[in-house]
Short mmCIF file of C-alpha atoms and ligand atoms in Angstrom, two decimals:
data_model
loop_
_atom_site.label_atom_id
_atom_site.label_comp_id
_atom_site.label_asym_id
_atom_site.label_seq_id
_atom_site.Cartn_x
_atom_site.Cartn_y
_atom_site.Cartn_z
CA UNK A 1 82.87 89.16 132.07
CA UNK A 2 84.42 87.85 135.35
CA UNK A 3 85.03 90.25 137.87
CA UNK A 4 88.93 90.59 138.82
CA UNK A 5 88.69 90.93 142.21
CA UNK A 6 92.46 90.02 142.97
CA UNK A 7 93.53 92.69 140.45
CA UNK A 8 93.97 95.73 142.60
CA UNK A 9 91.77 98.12 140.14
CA UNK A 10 87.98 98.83 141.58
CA UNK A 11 85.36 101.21 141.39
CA UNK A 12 84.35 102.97 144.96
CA UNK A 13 80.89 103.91 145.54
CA UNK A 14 79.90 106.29 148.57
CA UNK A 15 76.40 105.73 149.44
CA UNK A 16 76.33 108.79 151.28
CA UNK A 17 76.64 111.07 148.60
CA UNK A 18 73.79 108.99 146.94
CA UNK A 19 71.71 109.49 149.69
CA UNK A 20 72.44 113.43 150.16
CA UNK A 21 71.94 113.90 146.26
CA UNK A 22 68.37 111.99 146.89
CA UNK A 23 67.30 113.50 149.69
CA UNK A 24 68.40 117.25 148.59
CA UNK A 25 65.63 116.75 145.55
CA UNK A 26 63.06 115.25 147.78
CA UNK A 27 63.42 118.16 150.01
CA UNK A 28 62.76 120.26 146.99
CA UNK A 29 59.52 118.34 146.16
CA UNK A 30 56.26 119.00 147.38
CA UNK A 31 54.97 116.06 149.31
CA UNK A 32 52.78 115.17 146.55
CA UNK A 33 55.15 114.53 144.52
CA UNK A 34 56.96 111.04 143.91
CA UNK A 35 60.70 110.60 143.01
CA UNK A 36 61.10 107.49 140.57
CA UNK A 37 64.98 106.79 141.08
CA UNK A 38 66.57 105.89 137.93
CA UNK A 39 68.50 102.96 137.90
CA UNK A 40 69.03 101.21 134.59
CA UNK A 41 72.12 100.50 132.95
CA UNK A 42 72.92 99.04 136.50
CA UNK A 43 72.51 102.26 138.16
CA UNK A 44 74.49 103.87 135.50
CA UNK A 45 77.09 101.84 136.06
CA UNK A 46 77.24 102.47 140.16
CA UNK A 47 75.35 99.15 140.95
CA UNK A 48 71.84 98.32 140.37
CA UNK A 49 70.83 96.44 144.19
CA UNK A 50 73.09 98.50 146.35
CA UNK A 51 71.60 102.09 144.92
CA UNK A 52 68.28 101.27 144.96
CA UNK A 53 68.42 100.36 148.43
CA UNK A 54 70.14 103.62 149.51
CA UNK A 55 67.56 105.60 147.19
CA UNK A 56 64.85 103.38 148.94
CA UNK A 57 66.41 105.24 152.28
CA UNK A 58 66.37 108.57 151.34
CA UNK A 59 62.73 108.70 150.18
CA UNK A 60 62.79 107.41 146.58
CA UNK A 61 59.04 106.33 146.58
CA UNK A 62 59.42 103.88 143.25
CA UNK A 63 62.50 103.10 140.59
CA UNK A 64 62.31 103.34 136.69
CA UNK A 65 64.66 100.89 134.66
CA UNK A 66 65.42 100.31 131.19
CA UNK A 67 64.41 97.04 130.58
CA UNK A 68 62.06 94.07 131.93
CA UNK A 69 64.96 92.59 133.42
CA UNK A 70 66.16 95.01 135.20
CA UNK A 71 63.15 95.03 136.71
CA UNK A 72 63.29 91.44 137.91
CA UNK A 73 66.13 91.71 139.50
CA UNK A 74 64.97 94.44 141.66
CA UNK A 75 62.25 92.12 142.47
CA UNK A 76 64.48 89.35 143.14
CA UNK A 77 66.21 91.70 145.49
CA UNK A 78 62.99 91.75 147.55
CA UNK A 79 62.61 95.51 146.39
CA UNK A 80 58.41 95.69 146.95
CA UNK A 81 58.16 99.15 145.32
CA UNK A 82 56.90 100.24 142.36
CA UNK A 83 59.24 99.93 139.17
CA UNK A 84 58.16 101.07 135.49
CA UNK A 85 60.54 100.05 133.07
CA UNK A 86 60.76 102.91 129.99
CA UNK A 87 61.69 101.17 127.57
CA UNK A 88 59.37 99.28 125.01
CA UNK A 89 58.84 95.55 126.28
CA UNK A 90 58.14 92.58 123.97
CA UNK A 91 54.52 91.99 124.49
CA UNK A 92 54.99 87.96 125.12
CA UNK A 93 56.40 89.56 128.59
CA UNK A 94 53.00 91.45 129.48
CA UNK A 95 51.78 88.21 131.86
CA UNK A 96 55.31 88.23 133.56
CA UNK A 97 55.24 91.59 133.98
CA UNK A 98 52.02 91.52 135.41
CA UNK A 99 52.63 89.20 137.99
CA UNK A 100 55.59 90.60 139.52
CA UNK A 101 53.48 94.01 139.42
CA UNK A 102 55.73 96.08 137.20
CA UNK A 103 54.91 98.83 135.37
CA UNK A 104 55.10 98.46 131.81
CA UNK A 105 55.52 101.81 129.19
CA UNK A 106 52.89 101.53 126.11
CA UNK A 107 53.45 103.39 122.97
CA UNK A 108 50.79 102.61 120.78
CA UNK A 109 47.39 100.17 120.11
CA UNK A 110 49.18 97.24 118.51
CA UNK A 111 51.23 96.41 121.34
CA UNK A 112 48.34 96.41 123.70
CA UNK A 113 46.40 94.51 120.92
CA UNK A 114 49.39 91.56 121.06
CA UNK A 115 49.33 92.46 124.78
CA UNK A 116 45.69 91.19 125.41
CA UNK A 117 46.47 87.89 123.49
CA UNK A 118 49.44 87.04 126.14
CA UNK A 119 47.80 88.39 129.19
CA UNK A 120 44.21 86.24 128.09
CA UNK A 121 46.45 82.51 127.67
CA UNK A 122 46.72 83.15 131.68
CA UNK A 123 44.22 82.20 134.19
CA UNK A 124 43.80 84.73 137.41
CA UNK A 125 46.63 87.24 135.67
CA UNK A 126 46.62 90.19 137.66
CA UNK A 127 45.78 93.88 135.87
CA UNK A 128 49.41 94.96 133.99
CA UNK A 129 49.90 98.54 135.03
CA UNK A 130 50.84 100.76 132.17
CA UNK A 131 51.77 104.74 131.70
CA UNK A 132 51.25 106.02 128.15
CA UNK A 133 54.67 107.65 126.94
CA UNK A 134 53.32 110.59 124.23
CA UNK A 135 56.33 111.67 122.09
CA UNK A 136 56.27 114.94 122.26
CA UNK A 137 59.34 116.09 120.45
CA UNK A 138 62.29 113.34 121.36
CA UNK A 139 61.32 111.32 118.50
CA UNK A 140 61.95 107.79 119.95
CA UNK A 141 58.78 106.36 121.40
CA UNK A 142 55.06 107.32 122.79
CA UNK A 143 51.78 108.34 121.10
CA UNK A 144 52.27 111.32 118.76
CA UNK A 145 48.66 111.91 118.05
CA UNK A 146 45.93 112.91 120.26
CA UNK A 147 42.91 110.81 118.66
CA UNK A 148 44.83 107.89 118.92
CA UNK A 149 45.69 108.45 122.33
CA UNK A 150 42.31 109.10 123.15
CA UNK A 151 41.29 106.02 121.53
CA UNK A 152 43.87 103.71 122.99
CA UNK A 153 42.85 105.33 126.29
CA UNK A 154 38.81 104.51 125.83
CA UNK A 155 39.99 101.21 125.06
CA UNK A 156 42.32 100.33 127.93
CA UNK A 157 39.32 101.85 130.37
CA UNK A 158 37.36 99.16 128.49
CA UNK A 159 39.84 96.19 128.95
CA UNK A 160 40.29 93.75 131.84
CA UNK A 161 43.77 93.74 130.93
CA UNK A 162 45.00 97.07 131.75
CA UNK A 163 44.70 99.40 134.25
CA UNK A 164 46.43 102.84 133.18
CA UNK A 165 49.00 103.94 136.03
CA UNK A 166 50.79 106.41 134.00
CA UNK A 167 51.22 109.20 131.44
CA UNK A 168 54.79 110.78 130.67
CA UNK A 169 56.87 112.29 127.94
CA UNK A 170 60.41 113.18 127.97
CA UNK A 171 62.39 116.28 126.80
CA UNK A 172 65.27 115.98 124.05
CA UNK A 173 66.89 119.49 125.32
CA UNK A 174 65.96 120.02 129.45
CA UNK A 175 69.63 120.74 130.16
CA UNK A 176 69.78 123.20 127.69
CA UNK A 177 69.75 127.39 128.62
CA UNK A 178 67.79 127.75 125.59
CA UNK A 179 64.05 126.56 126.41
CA UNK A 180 62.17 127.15 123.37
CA UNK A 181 62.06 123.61 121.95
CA UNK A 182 61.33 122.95 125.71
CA UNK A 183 58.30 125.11 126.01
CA UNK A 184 57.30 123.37 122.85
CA UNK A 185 57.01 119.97 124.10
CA UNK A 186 55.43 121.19 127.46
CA UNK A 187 52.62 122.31 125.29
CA UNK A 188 52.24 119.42 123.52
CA UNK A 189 52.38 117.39 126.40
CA UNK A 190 49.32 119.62 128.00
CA UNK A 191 47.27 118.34 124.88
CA UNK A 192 48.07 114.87 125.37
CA UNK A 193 46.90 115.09 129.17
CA UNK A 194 44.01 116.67 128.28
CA UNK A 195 42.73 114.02 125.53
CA UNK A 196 42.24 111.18 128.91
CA UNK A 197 39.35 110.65 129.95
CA UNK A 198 40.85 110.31 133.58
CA UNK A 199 43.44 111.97 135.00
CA UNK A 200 45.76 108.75 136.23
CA UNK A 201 48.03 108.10 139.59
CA UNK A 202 51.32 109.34 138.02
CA UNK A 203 51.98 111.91 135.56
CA UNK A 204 55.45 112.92 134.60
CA UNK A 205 58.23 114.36 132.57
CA UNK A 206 61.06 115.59 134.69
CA UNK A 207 64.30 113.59 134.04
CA UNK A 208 67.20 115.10 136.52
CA UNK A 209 67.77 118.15 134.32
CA UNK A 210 63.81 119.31 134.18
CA UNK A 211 63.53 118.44 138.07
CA UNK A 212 66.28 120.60 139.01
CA UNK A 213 66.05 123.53 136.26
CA UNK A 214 62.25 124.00 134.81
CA UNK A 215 58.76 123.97 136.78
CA UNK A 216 56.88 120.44 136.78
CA UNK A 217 54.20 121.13 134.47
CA UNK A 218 50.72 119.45 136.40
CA UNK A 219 52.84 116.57 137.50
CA UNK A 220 53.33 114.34 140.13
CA UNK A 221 56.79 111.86 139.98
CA UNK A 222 59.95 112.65 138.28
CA UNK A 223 62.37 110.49 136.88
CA UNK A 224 65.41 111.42 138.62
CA UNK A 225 68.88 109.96 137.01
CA UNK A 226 72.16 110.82 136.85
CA UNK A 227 71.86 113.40 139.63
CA UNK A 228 71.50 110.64 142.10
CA UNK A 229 75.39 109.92 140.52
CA UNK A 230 76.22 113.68 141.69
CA UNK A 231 76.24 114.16 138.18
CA UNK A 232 75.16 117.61 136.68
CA UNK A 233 72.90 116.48 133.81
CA UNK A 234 74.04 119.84 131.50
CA UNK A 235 77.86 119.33 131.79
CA UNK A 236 78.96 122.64 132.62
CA UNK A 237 75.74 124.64 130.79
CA UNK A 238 74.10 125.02 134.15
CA UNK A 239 74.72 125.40 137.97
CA UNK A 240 72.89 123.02 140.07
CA UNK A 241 70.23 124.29 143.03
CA UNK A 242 72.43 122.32 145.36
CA UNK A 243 75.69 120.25 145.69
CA UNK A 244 75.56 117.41 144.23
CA UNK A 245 77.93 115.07 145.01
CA UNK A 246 79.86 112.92 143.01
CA UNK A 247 79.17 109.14 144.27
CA UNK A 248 82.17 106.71 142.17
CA UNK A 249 85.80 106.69 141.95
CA UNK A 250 87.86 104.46 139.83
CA UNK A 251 91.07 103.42 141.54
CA UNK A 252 93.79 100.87 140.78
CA UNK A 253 97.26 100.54 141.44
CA UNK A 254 100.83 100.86 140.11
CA UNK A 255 102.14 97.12 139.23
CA UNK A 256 105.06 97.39 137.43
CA UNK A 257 107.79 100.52 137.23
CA UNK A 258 110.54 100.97 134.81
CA UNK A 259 112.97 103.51 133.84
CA UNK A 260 112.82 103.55 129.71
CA UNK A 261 115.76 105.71 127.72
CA UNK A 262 115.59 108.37 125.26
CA UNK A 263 114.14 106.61 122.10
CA UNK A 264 112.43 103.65 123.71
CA UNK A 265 109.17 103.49 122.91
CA UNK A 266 105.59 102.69 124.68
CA UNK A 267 102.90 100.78 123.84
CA UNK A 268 101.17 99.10 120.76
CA UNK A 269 102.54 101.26 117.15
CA UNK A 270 105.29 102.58 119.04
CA UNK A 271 103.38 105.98 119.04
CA UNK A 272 104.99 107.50 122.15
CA UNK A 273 108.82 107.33 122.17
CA UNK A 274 110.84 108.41 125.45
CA UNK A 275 112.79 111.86 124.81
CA UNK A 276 115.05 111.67 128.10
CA UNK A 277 115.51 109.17 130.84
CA UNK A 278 112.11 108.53 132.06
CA UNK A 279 110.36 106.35 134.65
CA UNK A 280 107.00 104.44 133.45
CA UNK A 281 104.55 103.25 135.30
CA UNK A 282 101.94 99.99 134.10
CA UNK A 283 98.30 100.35 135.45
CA UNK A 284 95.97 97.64 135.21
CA UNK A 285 93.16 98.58 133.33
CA UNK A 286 92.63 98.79 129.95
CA UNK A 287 89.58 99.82 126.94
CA UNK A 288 87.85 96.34 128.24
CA UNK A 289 86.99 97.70 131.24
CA UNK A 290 85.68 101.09 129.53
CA UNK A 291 88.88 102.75 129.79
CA UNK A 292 88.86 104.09 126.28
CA UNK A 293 91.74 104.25 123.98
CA UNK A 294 90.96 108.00 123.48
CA UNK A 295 91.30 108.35 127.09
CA UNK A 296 95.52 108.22 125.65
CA UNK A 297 97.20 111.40 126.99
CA UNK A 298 94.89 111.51 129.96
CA UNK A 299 96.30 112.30 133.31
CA UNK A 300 96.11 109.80 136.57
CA UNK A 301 96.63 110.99 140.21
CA UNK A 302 99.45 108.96 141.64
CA UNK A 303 101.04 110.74 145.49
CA UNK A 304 98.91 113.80 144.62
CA UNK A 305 100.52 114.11 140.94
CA UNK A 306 99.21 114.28 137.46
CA UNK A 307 100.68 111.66 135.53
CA UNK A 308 99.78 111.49 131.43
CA UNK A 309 98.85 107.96 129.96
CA UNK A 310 101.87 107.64 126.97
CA UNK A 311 101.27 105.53 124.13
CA UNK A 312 98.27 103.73 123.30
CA UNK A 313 95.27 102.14 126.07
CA UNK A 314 95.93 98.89 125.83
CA UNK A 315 92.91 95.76 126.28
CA UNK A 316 94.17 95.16 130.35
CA UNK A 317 96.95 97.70 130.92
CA UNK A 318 97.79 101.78 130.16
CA UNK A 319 101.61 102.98 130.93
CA UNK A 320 102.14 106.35 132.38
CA UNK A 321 105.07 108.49 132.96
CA UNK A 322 105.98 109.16 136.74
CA UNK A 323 107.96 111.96 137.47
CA UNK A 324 110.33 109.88 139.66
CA UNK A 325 110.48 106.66 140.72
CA UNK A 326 107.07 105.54 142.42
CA UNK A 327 107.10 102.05 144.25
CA UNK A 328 104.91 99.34 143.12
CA UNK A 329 101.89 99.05 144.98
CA UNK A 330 101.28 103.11 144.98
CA UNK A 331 97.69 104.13 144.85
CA UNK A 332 96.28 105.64 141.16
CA UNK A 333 93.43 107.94 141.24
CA UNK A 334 91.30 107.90 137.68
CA UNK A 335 88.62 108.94 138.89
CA UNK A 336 88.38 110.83 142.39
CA UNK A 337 90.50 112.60 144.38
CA UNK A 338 93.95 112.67 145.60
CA UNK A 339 95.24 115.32 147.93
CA UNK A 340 94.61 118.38 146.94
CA UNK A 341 93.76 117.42 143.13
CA UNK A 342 90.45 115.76 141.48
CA UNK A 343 89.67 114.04 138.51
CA UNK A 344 86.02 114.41 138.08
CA UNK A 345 84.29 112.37 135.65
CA UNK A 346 83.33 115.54 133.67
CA UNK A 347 86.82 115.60 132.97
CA UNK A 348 87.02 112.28 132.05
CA UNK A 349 84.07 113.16 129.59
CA UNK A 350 85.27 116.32 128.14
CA UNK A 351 89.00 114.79 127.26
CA UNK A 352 87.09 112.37 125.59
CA UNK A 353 85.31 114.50 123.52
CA UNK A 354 81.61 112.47 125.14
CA UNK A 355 79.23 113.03 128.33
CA UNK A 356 79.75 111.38 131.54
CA UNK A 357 76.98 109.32 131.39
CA UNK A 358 78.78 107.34 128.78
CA UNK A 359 81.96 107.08 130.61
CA UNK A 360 80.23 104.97 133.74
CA UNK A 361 77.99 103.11 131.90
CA UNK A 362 81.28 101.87 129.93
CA UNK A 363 82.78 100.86 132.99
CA UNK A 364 82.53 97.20 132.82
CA UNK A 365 81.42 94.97 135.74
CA UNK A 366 85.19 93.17 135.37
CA UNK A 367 86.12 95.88 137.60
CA UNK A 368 84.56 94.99 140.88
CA UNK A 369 82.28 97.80 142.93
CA UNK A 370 83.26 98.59 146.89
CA UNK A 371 80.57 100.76 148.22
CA UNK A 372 81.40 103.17 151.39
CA UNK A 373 79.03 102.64 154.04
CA UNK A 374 76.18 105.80 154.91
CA UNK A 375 77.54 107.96 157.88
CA UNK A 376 74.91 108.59 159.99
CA UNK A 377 72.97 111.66 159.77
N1 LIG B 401 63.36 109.22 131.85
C1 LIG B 401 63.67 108.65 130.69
C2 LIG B 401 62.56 108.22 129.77
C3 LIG B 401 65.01 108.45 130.34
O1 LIG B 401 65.29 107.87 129.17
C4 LIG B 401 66.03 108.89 131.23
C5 LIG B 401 67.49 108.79 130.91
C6 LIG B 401 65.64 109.48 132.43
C7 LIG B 401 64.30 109.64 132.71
C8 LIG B 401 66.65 109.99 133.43
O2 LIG B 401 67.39 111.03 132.89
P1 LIG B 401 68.59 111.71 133.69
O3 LIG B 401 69.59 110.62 133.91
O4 LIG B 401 69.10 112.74 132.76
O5 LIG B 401 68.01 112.22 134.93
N2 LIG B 401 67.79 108.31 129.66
C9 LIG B 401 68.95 108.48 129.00
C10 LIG B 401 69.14 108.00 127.72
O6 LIG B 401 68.23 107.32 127.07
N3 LIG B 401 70.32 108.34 127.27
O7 LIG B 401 70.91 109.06 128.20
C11 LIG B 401 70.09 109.16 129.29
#
């Protein structure tokens, strides 16, 4: 979609909490250990190029993405580090992959089987780098059994192909207080190390909740996520070792104010209908820039005030009701903070009944991204 840069909504991003959030976890890591910044989904919605060059600053050593493309465009960004993009990629991408040296994930023989076919139509194709994901208990993708890994493992050792960069799994309940299902996977995961032959560059399993809550388990790189966003990864389940701080707010602006009557109504179905004299408010942004339509009887910070969205979320525009007369023009908080009041996204995410990492990936690129400069240190 186009961005709307006239329209007076935007997202703000401060690149200084990004860097504190990075740099407090580095700190925590031994200097063996390498932080992988997360940054698919467009850096989770913050802003793929701008993040990864602030994460770059605070001593990420490599980034992890989500897709092959994602990875490009780091690389069109002239972002030299290592990437690995978790996801699954279409074999027929193996020789592009290779030659832009990214890191691909590989799951199982076949794909390394179609792999070989693609890679050997190329003349001089470099090595593709690949990390084994072992499922140890998510149940989405990665080597369940040992023999086969072992196999696959004997095999790539064998190949001109490959050269094995990586082993990982990831945990379905790290943010959780209960660790039994954790403990679980860690000991499956021990079994799937042990069945290589050699012990490769990376191994890893922390996302930002196993980094930040559980001992690395023989590793050496996490995958650190939404806790570069100042985002605690267990909602409210546990406390973080350290402040993170929230990076994005979501601002716009009043541009239209009325004064409605007892038993005018608001909004598509008429659902909200005025009890007394009241003044309304028009914001514009609406469920196609991720502001959901359950997001309906949300507050917004306008002059320090919580003002509730009435009636339905509309595609471009919500109403709200203003305790007076505001001017057009006044500054709306959704997301951030006003005065003495915040909004934090896990508010956001708990009105609407989902997890914060939903909310700002759903925030859609029509709303354009400011980013605050760094202060210096
Ligand atoms: N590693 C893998 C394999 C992931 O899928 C993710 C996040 C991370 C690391 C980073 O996790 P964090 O943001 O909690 O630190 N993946 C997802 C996902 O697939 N759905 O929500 C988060």
């Amino acid at each position: 979609m186009q961005p709307s840069y006239l329209r007076p909504t935007y997202i703000e991003v401060d690149q200084q909490a990004i860097y504190h959030n990075v740099h407090e976890e580095k700190r925590r890591l031994n200097a063996e250990t390498a932080l992988f910044a997360v940054v698919k989904a467009d850096a989770y919605g913050h802003g793929l190029i701008p993040v990864a060059r602030v994460c770059q600053e605070a001593g990420a050593t490599g980034f992890c993405v989500a897709t092959i493309d994602e990875a490009l465009a780091l690389r069109a960004a002239q972002i030299a580090a290592p990437i690995l993009v978790l996801g699954i990629t279409s074999a027929q991408a193996a020789p592009v992959a290779a030659a832009q040296n990214i890191s691909l994930t590989v799951g199982d023989q076949d794909w390394l089987d179609d792999a070989s076919n693609f890679l050997s139509e190329v003349t001089d194709c470099p090595q593709l780098k690949i990390h084994f994901a072992t499922d140890t208990g998510m149940g989405r993708i990665g080597f369940t059994d040992v023999v086969a890994l072992h196999t696959t493992a004997i095999f790539v050792e064998e190949s001109k192909y490959f050269t094995l960069e990586g082993i990982f799994t990831h945990f379905a309940t790290a943010d959780e207080k209960d660790t039994i299902y954790f403990e679980q996977q860690v000991a499956k995961f021990k079994l799937m190390l042990a069945a290589l032959p050699k012990r490769p560059r990376y191994v890893h399993v922390a996302n930002s909740a196993t980094s930040l809550w559980h001992e690395a388990c023989q590793c050496n790189m996490i995958r650190f996520g939404v806790a570069i966003y100042g985002l605690n990864p267990s909602g409210h389940a546990l406390a973080a070792p350290y402040d993170l701080q929230p990076a994005l707010s979501l601002f716009s602006e009043l541009i239209f104010v009325k004064q409605i009557h007892a038993g005018d109504s608001v909004s598509y179905g008429a659902t909200y209908t005025a009890q007394n004299d009241e003044w309304i408010g028009t914001i514009p942004i609406g469920y196609a820039d991720g502001w959901l339509r359950r997001m309906s009887g949300m507050t917004v910070l306008i002059k320090g005030q919580r003002c509730p969205i009435v009636g339905r979320v509309c595609m471009d525009q919500i109403m709200v009701r203003l305790p007076e007369k505001f001017a057009v023009g006044e500054k709306v908080t959704l997301i951030g903070r006003d005065e003495a009041d915040e909004i934090t996204l896990q508010e956001v995410a708990d009105y609407a009944d989902t997890i914060h990492y939903e909310i700002v990936c759903d925030l859609h690129d029509r709303i354009p991204r400011h980013y605050l400069p760094r202060r210096e240190d």
